[in-house]
Amino acid sequence: MPVDDLNDRVVITHGNNTATILKHGATVISWVNNGEEQLWLSQGARLDGSRPVRGGIPLVFPVFGKQKDEHHPTAKLPQHGFARDAEWELLGQTTEDPVGAEFGLAGGRSDWPYKFSLILSVTLANDKLAMAIDVKNEDEQEFDFQWLFHTYLRVPDITDVLVTNLAGQHCDDRVVNAGYTEKAPAVAITGECDRMYVGVEDRTVQVLDKGRVLFSLARKNLPDVVVWNPWDKKAEAMADFAPKQGFHEMICVEPGHAATMVVLPPGGTWSAAQEIAVGGEISLQGGIF
Ligand code: TA6
């Protein structure tokens, strides 16, 4: 079956490719492309619905990180909001080839006082995984939110990885607690990295390994890109991050609308998407020097 509903998870199959989506958080926990796993999933990840999944592609909504304004409606929500820790339902298969499926989360919640609906679509093709989100304000009052795909990409060795096409972008760097303009045509990860690149122009961000393209990330309506690797100390401090040396084999490249809030009027809708391609030609931004 192209879309198999296996109770707590759904497996999408397209030829020699599969994507496995845990209904808890509608978290893509595996993407096998041509027989090879593309995502990093912690060996300590809880897949029983008891907490957000460490790894794969957790969904961040309605807030990225912790809300700094204590009076904001998202102030009481846990870090990264509730979407990744809620039970989503499979709405059904949408397309045959590429194979697509939709997942839904709706309602009003005691911890966030608005009626809303989310529809996530996951589409699988050769060398490609696409995810799109539709947010609808089902309430009679406006609300604001943030959205981010918290994608954990699998890499052979982080010390060989470069993230390209972020030069010239403003970076809020949470490790050095500073903002700056990224000067490097390719960002190397040599220690803990927790950077939000804000308002990244409509370019494909690429993840290179020893000069070859591992992944190309295309975005729709997601202006910000977070690049994160916990490195050793932060990995050690996360109980569900295993193995502790696993930081060598992952990098989070996270497209989102996370630097500011999206304001949605009653009845309004907002859509965004990420498309991750495996391999491809290097395409370096021009005008760097
Ligand atoms: O996206 C980067 C980040 O915000 C880091 O600061 C780190 O907290 C990471 O997310 C993981 O957050 P989590 O709540 O999943 O432990």
mmCIF file of C-alpha atoms and ligand atoms in Angstrom:
data_model
loop_
_atom_site.group_PDB
_atom_site.id
_atom_site.type_symbol
_atom_site.label_atom_id
_atom_site.label_comp_id
_atom_site.label_asym_id
_atom_site.label_seq_id
_atom_site.Cartn_x
_atom_site.Cartn_y
_atom_site.Cartn_z
ATOM 1 C CA MET A 1 0.000 0.000 0.000
ATOM 2 C CA PRO A 2 1.404 3.458 -0.805
ATOM 3 C CA VAL A 3 -0.004 4.795 2.479
ATOM 4 C CA ASP A 4 -0.147 2.278 5.313
ATOM 5 C CA ASP A 5 -1.945 3.268 8.530
ATOM 6 C CA LEU A 6 -0.210 1.199 11.226
ATOM 7 C CA ASN A 7 -2.098 2.476 14.278
ATOM 8 C CA ASP A 8 0.523 4.779 15.915
ATOM 9 C CA ARG A 9 2.330 5.569 12.667
ATOM 10 C CA VAL A 10 1.832 5.827 8.907
ATOM 11 C CA VAL A 11 4.282 4.491 6.321
ATOM 12 C CA ILE A 12 4.340 6.079 2.889
ATOM 13 C CA THR A 13 5.982 3.934 0.207
ATOM 14 C CA HIS A 14 7.178 5.115 -3.206
ATOM 15 C CA GLY A 15 9.295 2.510 -5.007
ATOM 16 C CA ASN A 16 12.473 1.995 -2.968
ATOM 17 C CA ASN A 17 11.662 4.984 -0.751
ATOM 18 C CA THR A 18 9.670 5.180 2.466
ATOM 19 C CA ALA A 19 8.667 7.850 4.956
ATOM 20 C CA THR A 20 7.399 6.935 8.408
ATOM 21 C CA ILE A 21 5.248 9.476 10.223
ATOM 22 C CA LEU A 22 4.500 8.972 13.915
ATOM 23 C CA LYS A 23 0.984 10.229 14.613
ATOM 24 C CA HIS A 24 2.365 11.720 17.826
ATOM 25 C CA GLY A 25 3.370 15.155 16.644
ATOM 26 C CA ALA A 26 2.919 14.058 12.977
ATOM 27 C CA THR A 27 6.671 13.602 13.281
ATOM 28 C CA VAL A 28 8.501 12.171 10.287
ATOM 29 C CA ILE A 29 10.768 9.733 12.152
ATOM 30 C CA SER A 30 12.300 8.086 9.094
ATOM 31 C CA TRP A 31 12.907 8.930 5.460
ATOM 32 C CA VAL A 32 14.580 6.126 3.545
ATOM 33 C CA ASN A 33 15.650 7.197 0.083
ATOM 34 C CA ASN A 34 16.855 4.497 -2.251
ATOM 35 C CA GLY A 35 17.407 2.245 0.741
ATOM 36 C CA GLU A 36 19.337 4.828 2.810
ATOM 37 C CA GLU A 37 18.087 6.634 5.935
ATOM 38 C CA GLN A 38 18.257 10.435 5.473
ATOM 39 C CA LEU A 39 17.168 11.632 8.909
ATOM 40 C CA TRP A 40 18.798 11.374 12.313
ATOM 41 C CA LEU A 41 16.683 9.864 15.073
ATOM 42 C CA SER A 42 18.035 9.592 18.590
ATOM 43 C CA GLN A 43 18.291 6.060 19.941
ATOM 44 C CA GLY A 44 16.795 7.575 23.075
ATOM 45 C CA ALA A 45 13.794 9.057 21.266
ATOM 46 C CA ARG A 46 10.449 8.272 22.952
ATOM 47 C CA LEU A 47 8.080 6.932 20.268
ATOM 48 C CA ASP A 48 5.298 6.076 22.709
ATOM 49 C CA GLY A 49 3.713 9.521 22.726
ATOM 50 C CA SER A 50 5.096 10.358 26.142
ATOM 51 C CA ARG A 51 7.119 13.317 24.871
ATOM 52 C CA PRO A 52 8.197 15.051 21.646
ATOM 53 C CA VAL A 53 10.430 12.944 19.437
ATOM 54 C CA ARG A 54 14.168 13.662 19.565
ATOM 55 C CA GLY A 55 15.080 13.607 15.918
ATOM 56 C CA GLY A 56 13.277 13.197 12.618
ATOM 57 C CA ILE A 57 11.232 16.297 11.727
ATOM 58 C CA PRO A 58 9.363 17.658 14.778
ATOM 59 C CA LEU A 59 6.812 20.387 14.022
ATOM 60 C CA VAL A 60 7.152 23.663 15.913
ATOM 61 C CA PHE A 61 3.889 25.581 16.451
ATOM 62 C CA PRO A 62 2.595 28.058 17.671
ATOM 63 C CA VAL A 63 5.870 29.293 19.171
ATOM 64 C CA PHE A 64 9.550 28.727 18.429
ATOM 65 C CA GLY A 65 11.628 28.342 21.573
ATOM 66 C CA LYS A 66 10.103 29.923 24.680
ATOM 67 C CA GLN A 67 7.966 33.056 24.393
ATOM 68 C CA LYS A 68 9.832 35.976 25.953
ATOM 69 C CA ASP A 69 6.718 38.128 26.526
ATOM 70 C CA GLU A 70 5.160 36.740 29.720
ATOM 71 C CA HIS A 71 1.773 38.260 28.750
ATOM 72 C CA HIS A 72 1.684 36.633 25.315
ATOM 73 C CA PRO A 73 -0.882 33.804 24.822
ATOM 74 C CA THR A 74 1.983 31.405 24.070
ATOM 75 C CA ALA A 75 3.898 32.314 27.250
ATOM 76 C CA LYS A 76 2.684 29.251 29.160
ATOM 77 C CA LEU A 77 3.388 26.787 26.351
ATOM 78 C CA PRO A 78 6.384 24.470 26.507
ATOM 79 C CA GLN A 79 9.430 25.248 24.369
ATOM 80 C CA HIS A 80 8.543 24.933 20.676
ATOM 81 C CA GLY A 81 4.812 24.789 21.408
ATOM 82 C CA PHE A 82 2.390 21.873 21.418
ATOM 83 C CA ALA A 83 2.115 20.617 17.803
ATOM 84 C CA ARG A 84 5.038 18.185 18.145
ATOM 85 C CA ASP A 85 3.530 16.738 21.328
ATOM 86 C CA ALA A 86 -0.088 16.338 20.183
ATOM 87 C CA GLU A 87 -1.905 13.373 18.610
ATOM 88 C CA TRP A 88 -2.531 14.101 14.930
ATOM 89 C CA GLU A 89 -4.845 12.060 12.732
ATOM 90 C CA LEU A 90 -4.248 10.631 9.272
ATOM 91 C CA LEU A 91 -6.701 12.358 6.942
ATOM 92 C CA GLY A 92 -5.817 10.155 3.990
ATOM 93 C CA GLN A 93 -3.775 9.713 0.829
ATOM 94 C CA THR A 94 -3.797 12.727 -1.453
ATOM 95 C CA THR A 95 -1.670 11.852 -4.491
ATOM 96 C CA GLU A 96 -0.482 8.669 -6.247
ATOM 97 C CA ASP A 97 2.915 9.655 -7.686
ATOM 98 C CA PRO A 98 4.586 11.289 -5.926
ATOM 99 C CA VAL A 99 2.801 9.624 -3.008
ATOM 100 C CA GLY A 100 1.199 12.109 -0.640
ATOM 101 C CA ALA A 101 -0.717 11.904 2.620
ATOM 102 C CA GLU A 102 -2.317 14.491 4.879
ATOM 103 C CA PHE A 103 -2.462 14.738 8.659
ATOM 104 C CA GLY A 104 -4.725 16.981 10.746
ATOM 105 C CA LEU A 105 -4.720 18.629 14.155
ATOM 106 C CA ALA A 106 -7.583 20.854 15.225
ATOM 107 C CA GLY A 107 -9.390 22.238 18.178
ATOM 108 C CA GLY A 108 -9.189 24.587 21.055
ATOM 109 C CA ARG A 109 -6.857 23.881 23.950
ATOM 110 C CA SER A 110 -6.772 24.917 27.570
ATOM 111 C CA ASP A 111 -3.180 26.117 27.144
ATOM 112 C CA TRP A 112 -3.818 28.185 24.012
ATOM 113 C CA PRO A 113 -7.185 29.971 23.842
ATOM 114 C CA TYR A 114 -7.914 29.835 20.094
ATOM 115 C CA LYS A 115 -9.785 27.515 17.724
ATOM 116 C CA PHE A 116 -7.434 26.459 14.917
ATOM 117 C CA SER A 117 -6.839 23.722 12.381
ATOM 118 C CA LEU A 118 -3.559 22.464 10.959
ATOM 119 C CA ILE A 119 -3.245 20.289 7.870
ATOM 120 C CA LEU A 120 0.187 18.822 7.178
ATOM 121 C CA SER A 121 0.939 17.167 3.871
ATOM 122 C CA VAL A 122 3.894 14.808 3.409
ATOM 123 C CA THR A 123 4.870 13.889 -0.150
ATOM 124 C CA LEU A 124 7.485 11.333 -1.176
ATOM 125 C CA ALA A 125 9.227 10.972 -4.533
ATOM 126 C CA ASN A 126 12.627 9.773 -5.722
ATOM 127 C CA ASP A 127 15.332 11.787 -3.944
ATOM 128 C CA LYS A 128 12.724 14.141 -2.512
ATOM 129 C CA LEU A 129 10.616 14.686 0.616
ATOM 130 C CA ALA A 130 8.190 17.605 0.593
ATOM 131 C CA MET A 131 6.166 18.868 3.541
ATOM 132 C CA ALA A 132 3.538 21.596 3.494
ATOM 133 C CA ILE A 133 1.472 23.115 6.285
ATOM 134 C CA ASP A 134 -1.853 24.938 6.166
ATOM 135 C CA VAL A 135 -2.823 26.879 9.292
ATOM 136 C CA LYS A 136 -6.395 28.141 9.609
ATOM 137 C CA ASN A 137 -7.797 30.504 12.224
ATOM 138 C CA GLU A 138 -11.141 28.907 13.096
ATOM 139 C CA ASP A 139 -11.759 31.461 15.824
ATOM 140 C CA GLU A 140 -13.605 34.776 15.920
ATOM 141 C CA GLN A 141 -10.506 36.588 17.144
ATOM 142 C CA GLU A 142 -7.122 37.061 15.565
ATOM 143 C CA PHE A 143 -4.158 35.052 16.802
ATOM 144 C CA ASP A 144 -0.452 35.092 16.084
ATOM 145 C CA PHE A 145 1.963 32.161 15.819
ATOM 146 C CA GLN A 146 5.302 30.884 14.573
ATOM 147 C CA TRP A 147 5.974 27.776 12.482
ATOM 148 C CA LEU A 148 9.187 25.778 11.933
ATOM 149 C CA PHE A 149 10.144 22.362 10.591
ATOM 150 C CA HIS A 150 12.776 21.157 13.100
ATOM 151 C CA THR A 151 14.540 18.846 10.652
ATOM 152 C CA TYR A 152 17.349 16.572 11.912
ATOM 153 C CA LEU A 153 19.404 15.620 8.838
ATOM 154 C CA ARG A 154 21.745 12.652 8.961
ATOM 155 C CA VAL A 155 25.348 13.379 7.914
ATOM 156 C CA PRO A 156 28.404 11.072 7.763
ATOM 157 C CA ASP A 157 30.505 13.372 10.001
ATOM 158 C CA ILE A 158 29.609 16.906 11.103
ATOM 159 C CA THR A 159 33.255 17.960 10.872
ATOM 160 C CA ASP A 160 33.099 17.480 7.095
ATOM 161 C CA VAL A 161 29.823 19.376 6.675
ATOM 162 C CA LEU A 162 29.308 22.835 5.184
ATOM 163 C CA VAL A 163 25.998 24.721 5.020
ATOM 164 C CA THR A 164 25.926 27.076 2.050
ATOM 165 C CA ASN A 165 24.019 30.090 0.669
ATOM 166 C CA LEU A 166 23.618 31.950 3.962
ATOM 167 C CA ALA A 167 26.238 34.620 3.211
ATOM 168 C CA GLY A 168 25.015 38.161 3.662
ATOM 169 C CA GLN A 169 22.136 37.094 5.876
ATOM 170 C CA HIS A 170 21.560 38.464 9.388
ATOM 171 C CA CYS A 171 22.309 35.805 11.998
ATOM 172 C CA ASP A 172 21.059 35.742 15.604
ATOM 173 C CA ASP A 173 23.660 33.542 17.211
ATOM 174 C CA ARG A 174 22.500 32.038 20.503
ATOM 175 C CA VAL A 175 25.862 30.546 21.354
ATOM 176 C CA VAL A 176 27.755 33.855 21.342
ATOM 177 C CA ASN A 177 24.565 35.849 22.100
ATOM 178 C CA ALA A 178 25.221 38.248 19.270
ATOM 179 C CA GLY A 179 23.726 39.299 15.979
ATOM 180 C CA TYR A 180 25.904 39.644 12.906
ATOM 181 C CA THR A 181 25.928 39.407 9.144
ATOM 182 C CA GLU A 182 27.116 36.016 7.959
ATOM 183 C CA LYS A 183 30.245 36.513 5.894
ATOM 184 C CA ALA A 184 31.093 32.881 5.148
ATOM 185 C CA PRO A 185 29.924 31.493 1.789
ATOM 186 C CA ALA A 186 29.813 28.131 3.557
ATOM 187 C CA VAL A 187 29.255 27.666 7.296
ATOM 188 C CA ALA A 188 31.360 24.974 8.977
ATOM 189 C CA ILE A 189 30.258 23.439 12.279
ATOM 190 C CA THR A 190 33.185 23.140 14.668
ATOM 191 C CA GLY A 191 31.366 23.241 17.996
ATOM 192 C CA GLU A 192 27.927 23.969 19.449
ATOM 193 C CA CYS A 193 25.955 25.891 16.818
ATOM 194 C CA ASP A 194 22.584 27.527 17.469
ATOM 195 C CA ARG A 195 21.970 30.192 14.854
ATOM 196 C CA MET A 196 18.850 31.687 13.383
ATOM 197 C CA TYR A 197 19.422 33.205 9.937
ATOM 198 C CA VAL A 198 16.681 35.782 9.536
ATOM 199 C CA GLY A 199 14.917 36.721 6.298
ATOM 200 C CA VAL A 200 17.019 34.392 4.145
ATOM 201 C CA GLU A 201 16.459 35.285 0.532
ATOM 202 C CA ASP A 202 14.665 32.792 -1.657
ATOM 203 C CA ARG A 203 17.692 30.571 -2.246
ATOM 204 C CA THR A 204 18.280 26.874 -1.928
ATOM 205 C CA VAL A 205 20.271 26.166 1.236
ATOM 206 C CA GLN A 206 22.607 23.219 0.699
ATOM 207 C CA VAL A 207 24.315 20.801 3.081
ATOM 208 C CA LEU A 208 27.627 19.616 1.665
ATOM 209 C CA ASP A 209 29.804 16.729 2.805
ATOM 210 C CA LYS A 210 33.405 16.856 1.605
ATOM 211 C CA GLY A 211 32.296 19.034 -1.278
ATOM 212 C CA ARG A 212 29.402 16.907 -2.523
ATOM 213 C CA VAL A 213 25.766 17.891 -2.035
ATOM 214 C CA LEU A 214 24.014 15.832 0.625
ATOM 215 C CA PHE A 215 20.811 17.871 0.722
ATOM 216 C CA SER A 216 19.234 20.859 -0.989
ATOM 217 C CA LEU A 217 16.521 22.658 0.962
ATOM 218 C CA ALA A 218 13.893 24.702 -0.858
ATOM 219 C CA ARG A 219 11.422 26.792 1.151
ATOM 220 C CA LYS A 220 8.055 28.434 0.499
ATOM 221 C CA ASN A 221 6.974 31.261 2.799
ATOM 222 C CA LEU A 222 9.593 30.296 5.424
ATOM 223 C CA PRO A 223 12.003 33.237 5.614
ATOM 224 C CA ASP A 224 14.136 32.050 8.530
ATOM 225 C CA VAL A 225 16.587 29.155 8.757
ATOM 226 C CA VAL A 226 17.892 27.789 12.064
ATOM 227 C CA VAL A 227 21.140 25.818 12.007
ATOM 228 C CA TRP A 228 21.699 23.750 15.155
ATOM 229 C CA ASN A 229 24.104 21.184 16.435
ATOM 230 C CA PRO A 230 24.277 20.637 20.221
ATOM 231 C CA TRP A 231 27.876 19.352 20.197
ATOM 232 C CA ASP A 232 29.143 17.356 23.161
ATOM 233 C CA LYS A 233 28.028 19.227 26.306
ATOM 234 C CA LYS A 234 24.454 19.950 25.182
ATOM 235 C CA ALA A 235 24.144 16.413 23.803
ATOM 236 C CA GLU A 236 25.279 15.104 27.188
ATOM 237 C CA ALA A 237 22.650 17.253 28.913
ATOM 238 C CA MET A 238 19.718 15.935 26.830
ATOM 239 C CA ALA A 239 18.474 12.686 28.414
ATOM 240 C CA ASP A 240 16.873 11.506 25.157
ATOM 241 C CA PHE A 241 19.877 12.331 22.961
ATOM 242 C CA ALA A 242 21.651 9.058 22.246
ATOM 243 C CA PRO A 243 24.245 8.008 21.514
ATOM 244 C CA LYS A 244 25.968 11.021 23.078
ATOM 245 C CA GLN A 245 28.473 11.072 20.214
ATOM 246 C CA GLY A 246 25.523 11.157 17.826
ATOM 247 C CA PHE A 247 26.038 14.897 17.367
ATOM 248 C CA HIS A 248 28.754 13.909 14.904
ATOM 249 C CA GLU A 249 26.103 12.426 12.603
ATOM 250 C CA MET A 250 23.427 15.083 12.567
ATOM 251 C CA ILE A 251 22.728 18.675 11.729
ATOM 252 C CA CYS A 252 19.436 20.507 12.124
ATOM 253 C CA VAL A 253 18.631 22.823 9.230
ATOM 254 C CA GLU A 254 15.247 24.211 10.176
ATOM 255 C CA PRO A 255 13.154 26.388 7.864
ATOM 256 C CA GLY A 256 10.549 28.482 9.609
ATOM 257 C CA HIS A 257 8.773 31.741 10.245
ATOM 258 C CA ALA A 258 10.372 32.010 13.659
ATOM 259 C CA ALA A 259 11.958 35.451 14.036
ATOM 260 C CA THR A 260 8.611 37.238 14.143
ATOM 261 C CA MET A 261 4.975 36.218 14.635
ATOM 262 C CA VAL A 262 2.531 35.510 11.810
ATOM 263 C CA VAL A 263 -0.736 37.342 12.494
ATOM 264 C CA LEU A 264 -3.821 35.475 11.301
ATOM 265 C CA PRO A 265 -7.257 37.160 11.264
ATOM 266 C CA PRO A 266 -10.455 35.196 12.018
ATOM 267 C CA GLY A 267 -11.033 32.713 9.180
ATOM 268 C CA GLY A 268 -7.598 33.473 7.747
ATOM 269 C CA THR A 269 -5.246 30.804 6.395
ATOM 270 C CA TRP A 270 -1.451 30.637 6.097
ATOM 271 C CA SER A 271 0.576 28.111 4.119
ATOM 272 C CA ALA A 272 4.251 27.210 3.929
ATOM 273 C CA ALA A 273 6.409 24.338 2.725
ATOM 274 C CA GLN A 274 9.840 22.760 2.763
ATOM 275 C CA GLU A 275 11.236 20.456 0.099
ATOM 276 C CA ILE A 276 14.379 18.459 0.834
ATOM 277 C CA ALA A 277 16.170 16.935 -2.139
ATOM 278 C CA VAL A 278 18.919 14.337 -1.817
ATOM 279 C CA GLY A 279 22.101 15.106 -3.742
ATOM 280 C CA GLY A 280 22.139 17.385 -6.751
ATOM 281 C CA GLU A 281 24.513 19.922 -8.186
ATOM 282 C CA ILE A 282 26.242 22.504 -5.997
ATOM 283 C CA SER A 283 24.538 25.856 -6.539
ATOM 284 C CA LEU A 284 26.457 28.631 -4.766
ATOM 285 C CA GLN A 285 24.877 32.063 -4.403
ATOM 286 C CA GLY A 286 26.456 34.761 -6.518
ATOM 287 C CA GLY A 287 27.649 38.208 -5.518
ATOM 288 C CA ILE A 288 29.389 37.030 -2.373
ATOM 289 C CA PHE A 289 32.680 38.823 -2.949
HETATM 290 O O1 TA6 B 1 16.180 24.774 16.971
HETATM 291 C C1 TA6 B 1 17.269 24.930 17.841
HETATM 292 C C2 TA6 B 1 16.759 24.848 19.278
HETATM 293 O O2 TA6 B 1 15.904 25.922 19.560
HETATM 294 C C3 TA6 B 1 17.962 24.804 20.218
HETATM 295 O O3 TA6 B 1 18.095 26.003 20.944
HETATM 296 C C4 TA6 B 1 17.665 23.598 21.116
HETATM 297 O O4 TA6 B 1 16.884 23.990 22.219
HETATM 298 C C5 TA6 B 1 16.882 22.722 20.126
HETATM 299 O O5 TA6 B 1 16.014 23.635 19.475
HETATM 300 C C6 TA6 B 1 16.185 21.539 20.725
HETATM 301 O O6 TA6 B 1 15.080 21.962 21.478
HETATM 302 P P1 TA6 B 1 14.189 20.799 22.216
HETATM 303 O O7 TA6 B 1 13.062 21.541 22.861
HETATM 304 O O8 TA6 B 1 13.761 19.860 21.139
HETATM 305 O O9 TA6 B 1 15.145 20.138 23.169
#
